[in-house]
Amino acid sequence: MRIAIVGCGQLARMLALAGWEMGHHFSFLADPDEGTRCVEGLGPVVYSDQHQSSDALFEALGRPEVVTVEKEHVSVALLESLSTHCRVAPSADAIRVCQHRGREKTLLQSLDIATAPFHVVTDAASLNEAVDTVGYPAFVKSCEQGYDGQNQWLLQDSAALTALAQQMPTLPALVVEGAIRFDRELSLIVARSVSGDTVMYPLAENKHREGILLTSEVPAANISQQTQQQATDIAQRLLEHWSYVGVLSIELFDEAGVLRVNELAPRVHNSGHWSQDAGVTSQFSNHLRAITDRRPGNTIPAEYAGMINLLGREADDALLQAGDTALHWYDKSIRGRRKVGHLNLQSPQREQLRQRLNALEAALYPDGAPL
Ligand code: AMP
């Protein structure tokens, strides 16, 4: 099948690498200023500004049978117009909701799914009022274009609030959230096919540094039946709401076994990369199976599995010499704290996996130094 992916980053790359094995062919839709190194050699790249009509764009993409996305910040109008030519999965509506924190949290609330207490604000007065209601510390996040902790403010006191309120006229719509005193962060990755076949990966336990995912471990330890049931219910409500097709990723806060949704991603997710090497059907393959209406495959690994991100650095040879990690390199230039690759590993014992992840973290990011 010909599949067009909107976006040219590492998720598009890993989708295409998985899909080539299944006999699919890919084309990629790029924003005018988007880097395309990750997908070089994997299929033609089409620039969105070079085609006036959706007919012309559809032709340029090679008349795909399915259009999918590797990111949520894409034009909904464009997806809607492409959906008159072929299947678009996940749907334009799922993308529209997930690209805006205000819309996303409002939907979660309407589906009776717990989130942090939140208020959408657009001016200084409503910002002040919202922070008054949720108290300090308060998380303030832009509704759109925020990821990996970007476009976020953690307000600790009224001085910080005053400073942010002064900037308000130049800022876009924001969500103000009460701080959740969670014990840990989890994520759930699920896939649903066109025919409605659904699979779920085990809950992953995720560690972040400076707002960026550093490590994931599966299955998360000490998940009670009630907590698992809660996670399953959350996923089912969302999948049913959209008649969702593809992989959906759900980031969760775990507070003594009670879950709240922090964020949704209508796509494959960094916390699911472990699945590439753990003897299961990877999240990339399952996304492709789901959108091409094939039954998704096994999601339960036989061993404990982990992943550590390479943030703004390579893994030196000494690390790779140990031979127990699989390197995934995105072919991007190394800058700042950019995600440029990751290492996957497995172990028959949880403690062994943890120790190895900790050792890798210490070697890659010594002394807890800023990333
Ligand atoms: P986000 O961009 O929403 O995923 O937030 C980045 C990170 O900030 C999360 O992974 C959490 O560690 C932290 N965070 C975000 N929102 C909250 C909240 N309401 N309460 C506590 N921690 C939060």
PDB file of N, CA, C and O and ligand atoms in Angstrom, residues 101 116 139 141 148-149 152 177-180 182 185 208 211 251 253 262-263, ligand 1:
ATOM      1  N   ARG A 101      -4.604  22.029  24.008  1.00  0.00           N
ATOM      2  CA  ARG A 101      -4.773  21.504  25.369  1.00  0.00           C
ATOM      3  C   ARG A 101      -6.138  21.835  25.961  1.00  0.00           C
ATOM      4  O   ARG A 101      -6.683  21.053  26.732  1.00  0.00           O
ATOM      5  N   ALA A 116      -5.863  17.056  35.787  1.00  0.00           N
ATOM      6  CA  ALA A 116      -5.587  18.073  36.811  1.00  0.00           C
ATOM      7  C   ALA A 116      -6.707  19.109  36.719  1.00  0.00           C
ATOM      8  O   ALA A 116      -7.261  19.317  35.627  1.00  0.00           O
ATOM      9  N   PHE A 139       0.730  25.220  37.124  1.00  0.00           N
ATOM     10  CA  PHE A 139       1.317  25.003  35.798  1.00  0.00           C
ATOM     11  C   PHE A 139       0.514  25.816  34.791  1.00  0.00           C
ATOM     12  O   PHE A 139      -0.712  25.728  34.761  1.00  0.00           O
ATOM     13  N   LYS A 141       0.293  26.485  30.681  1.00  0.00           N
ATOM     14  CA  LYS A 141       0.799  25.915  29.421  1.00  0.00           C
ATOM     15  C   LYS A 141       0.061  26.557  28.256  1.00  0.00           C
ATOM     16  O   LYS A 141      -1.146  26.795  28.356  1.00  0.00           O
ATOM     17  N   ASP A 148       7.374  18.754  25.140  1.00  0.00           N
ATOM     18  CA  ASP A 148       8.632  18.585  25.875  1.00  0.00           C
ATOM     19  C   ASP A 148       8.866  19.734  26.847  1.00  0.00           C
ATOM     20  O   ASP A 148       9.977  20.264  26.966  1.00  0.00           O
ATOM     21  N   GLY A 149       7.812  20.161  27.522  1.00  0.00           N
ATOM     22  CA  GLY A 149       7.957  21.191  28.542  1.00  0.00           C
ATOM     23  C   GLY A 149       8.138  22.607  27.993  1.00  0.00           C
ATOM     24  O   GLY A 149       8.390  23.550  28.751  1.00  0.00           O
ATOM     25  N   GLN A 152       5.763  26.571  28.652  1.00  0.00           N
ATOM     26  CA  GLN A 152       5.153  26.270  29.951  1.00  0.00           C
ATOM     27  C   GLN A 152       5.801  27.115  31.027  1.00  0.00           C
ATOM     28  O   GLN A 152       6.986  27.410  30.951  1.00  0.00           O
ATOM     29  N   GLU A 177      -3.206  24.947  35.185  1.00  0.00           N
ATOM     30  CA  GLU A 177      -3.490  23.661  35.849  1.00  0.00           C
ATOM     31  C   GLU A 177      -2.986  23.670  37.278  1.00  0.00           C
ATOM     32  O   GLU A 177      -1.886  24.170  37.554  1.00  0.00           O
ATOM     33  N   GLY A 178      -3.767  23.060  38.164  1.00  0.00           N
ATOM     34  CA  GLY A 178      -3.275  22.821  39.515  1.00  0.00           C
ATOM     35  C   GLY A 178      -2.183  21.769  39.453  1.00  0.00           C
ATOM     36  O   GLY A 178      -2.202  20.883  38.595  1.00  0.00           O
ATOM     37  N   ALA A 179      -1.188  21.889  40.353  1.00  0.00           N
ATOM     38  CA  ALA A 179      -0.088  20.907  40.374  1.00  0.00           C
ATOM     39  C   ALA A 179      -0.575  19.628  41.030  1.00  0.00           C
ATOM     40  O   ALA A 179      -1.187  19.657  42.090  1.00  0.00           O
ATOM     41  N   ILE A 180      -0.292  18.516  40.389  1.00  0.00           N
ATOM     42  CA  ILE A 180      -0.659  17.198  40.925  1.00  0.00           C
ATOM     43  C   ILE A 180       0.565  16.618  41.631  1.00  0.00           C
ATOM     44  O   ILE A 180       1.659  16.596  41.057  1.00  0.00           O
ATOM     45  N   PHE A 182       1.914  13.790  42.043  1.00  0.00           N
ATOM     46  CA  PHE A 182       1.879  12.381  41.625  1.00  0.00           C
ATOM     47  C   PHE A 182       3.075  11.621  42.167  1.00  0.00           C
ATOM     48  O   PHE A 182       4.113  12.209  42.487  1.00  0.00           O
ATOM     49  N   GLU A 185       4.941   9.010  36.738  1.00  0.00           N
ATOM     50  CA  GLU A 185       4.253   9.233  35.464  1.00  0.00           C
ATOM     51  C   GLU A 185       4.232   7.920  34.680  1.00  0.00           C
ATOM     52  O   GLU A 185       5.238   7.212  34.592  1.00  0.00           O
ATOM     53  N   HIS A 208      11.135  11.661  33.538  1.00  0.00           N
ATOM     54  CA  HIS A 208      11.425  12.863  32.753  1.00  0.00           C
ATOM     55  C   HIS A 208      12.538  13.646  33.418  1.00  0.00           C
ATOM     56  O   HIS A 208      12.709  13.589  34.631  1.00  0.00           O
ATOM     57  N   GLY A 211      11.385  18.258  31.890  1.00  0.00           N
ATOM     58  CA  GLY A 211      10.201  18.217  31.033  1.00  0.00           C
ATOM     59  C   GLY A 211      10.343  17.315  29.807  1.00  0.00           C
ATOM     60  O   GLY A 211       9.430  17.238  28.995  1.00  0.00           O
ATOM     61  N   GLU A 251      -0.783   9.936  28.271  1.00  0.00           N
ATOM     62  CA  GLU A 251       0.159  10.187  29.369  1.00  0.00           C
ATOM     63  C   GLU A 251      -0.627  10.376  30.649  1.00  0.00           C
ATOM     64  O   GLU A 251      -1.610  11.123  30.672  1.00  0.00           O
ATOM     65  N   PHE A 253      -0.773  10.651  35.151  1.00  0.00           N
ATOM     66  CA  PHE A 253      -0.176  10.833  36.476  1.00  0.00           C
ATOM     67  C   PHE A 253      -0.758   9.750  37.369  1.00  0.00           C
ATOM     68  O   PHE A 253      -1.978   9.537  37.368  1.00  0.00           O
ATOM     69  N   ASN A 262      -2.690  13.386  31.808  1.00  0.00           N
ATOM     70  CA  ASN A 262      -1.983  14.653  31.603  1.00  0.00           C
ATOM     71  C   ASN A 262      -2.156  15.104  30.166  1.00  0.00           C
ATOM     72  O   ASN A 262      -2.506  16.250  29.904  1.00  0.00           O
ATOM     73  N   GLU A 263      -1.928  14.204  29.225  1.00  0.00           N
ATOM     74  CA  GLU A 263      -1.905  14.616  27.823  1.00  0.00           C
ATOM     75  C   GLU A 263      -2.182  13.425  26.914  1.00  0.00           C
ATOM     76  O   GLU A 263      -1.847  12.291  27.260  1.00  0.00           O
TER      77      GLU A 263
HETATM   78  P1  AMP B   1       3.432  18.301  29.582  1.00  0.00           P
HETATM   79  O1  AMP B   1       4.080  19.127  28.545  1.00  0.00           O
HETATM   80  O2  AMP B   1       2.035  18.682  29.870  1.00  0.00           O
HETATM   81  O3  AMP B   1       3.567  16.830  29.302  1.00  0.00           O
HETATM   82  O4  AMP B   1       4.262  18.539  30.931  1.00  0.00           O
HETATM   83  C1  AMP B   1       5.652  18.221  31.052  1.00  0.00           C
HETATM   84  C2  AMP B   1       5.936  17.651  32.439  1.00  0.00           C
HETATM   85  O5  AMP B   1       5.602  18.632  33.459  1.00  0.00           O
HETATM   86  C3  AMP B   1       5.071  16.441  32.803  1.00  0.00           C
HETATM   87  O6  AMP B   1       5.641  15.268  32.282  1.00  0.00           O
HETATM   88  C4  AMP B   1       5.086  16.511  34.325  1.00  0.00           C
HETATM   89  O7  AMP B   1       6.311  16.001  34.837  1.00  0.00           O
HETATM   90  C5  AMP B   1       5.053  18.000  34.610  1.00  0.00           C
HETATM   91  N1  AMP B   1       3.640  18.458  34.773  1.00  0.00           N
HETATM   92  C6  AMP B   1       2.851  18.934  33.806  1.00  0.00           C
HETATM   93  N2  AMP B   1       1.630  19.274  34.280  1.00  0.00           N
HETATM   94  C7  AMP B   1       1.641  19.007  35.591  1.00  0.00           C
HETATM   95  C8  AMP B   1       0.674  19.144  36.651  1.00  0.00           C
HETATM   96  N3  AMP B   1      -0.553  19.643  36.435  1.00  0.00           N
HETATM   97  N4  AMP B   1       1.045  18.758  37.893  1.00  0.00           N
HETATM   98  C9  AMP B   1       2.295  18.268  38.138  1.00  0.00           C
HETATM   99  N5  AMP B   1       3.240  18.115  37.186  1.00  0.00           N
HETATM  100  C10 AMP B   1       2.943  18.479  35.920  1.00  0.00           C
END
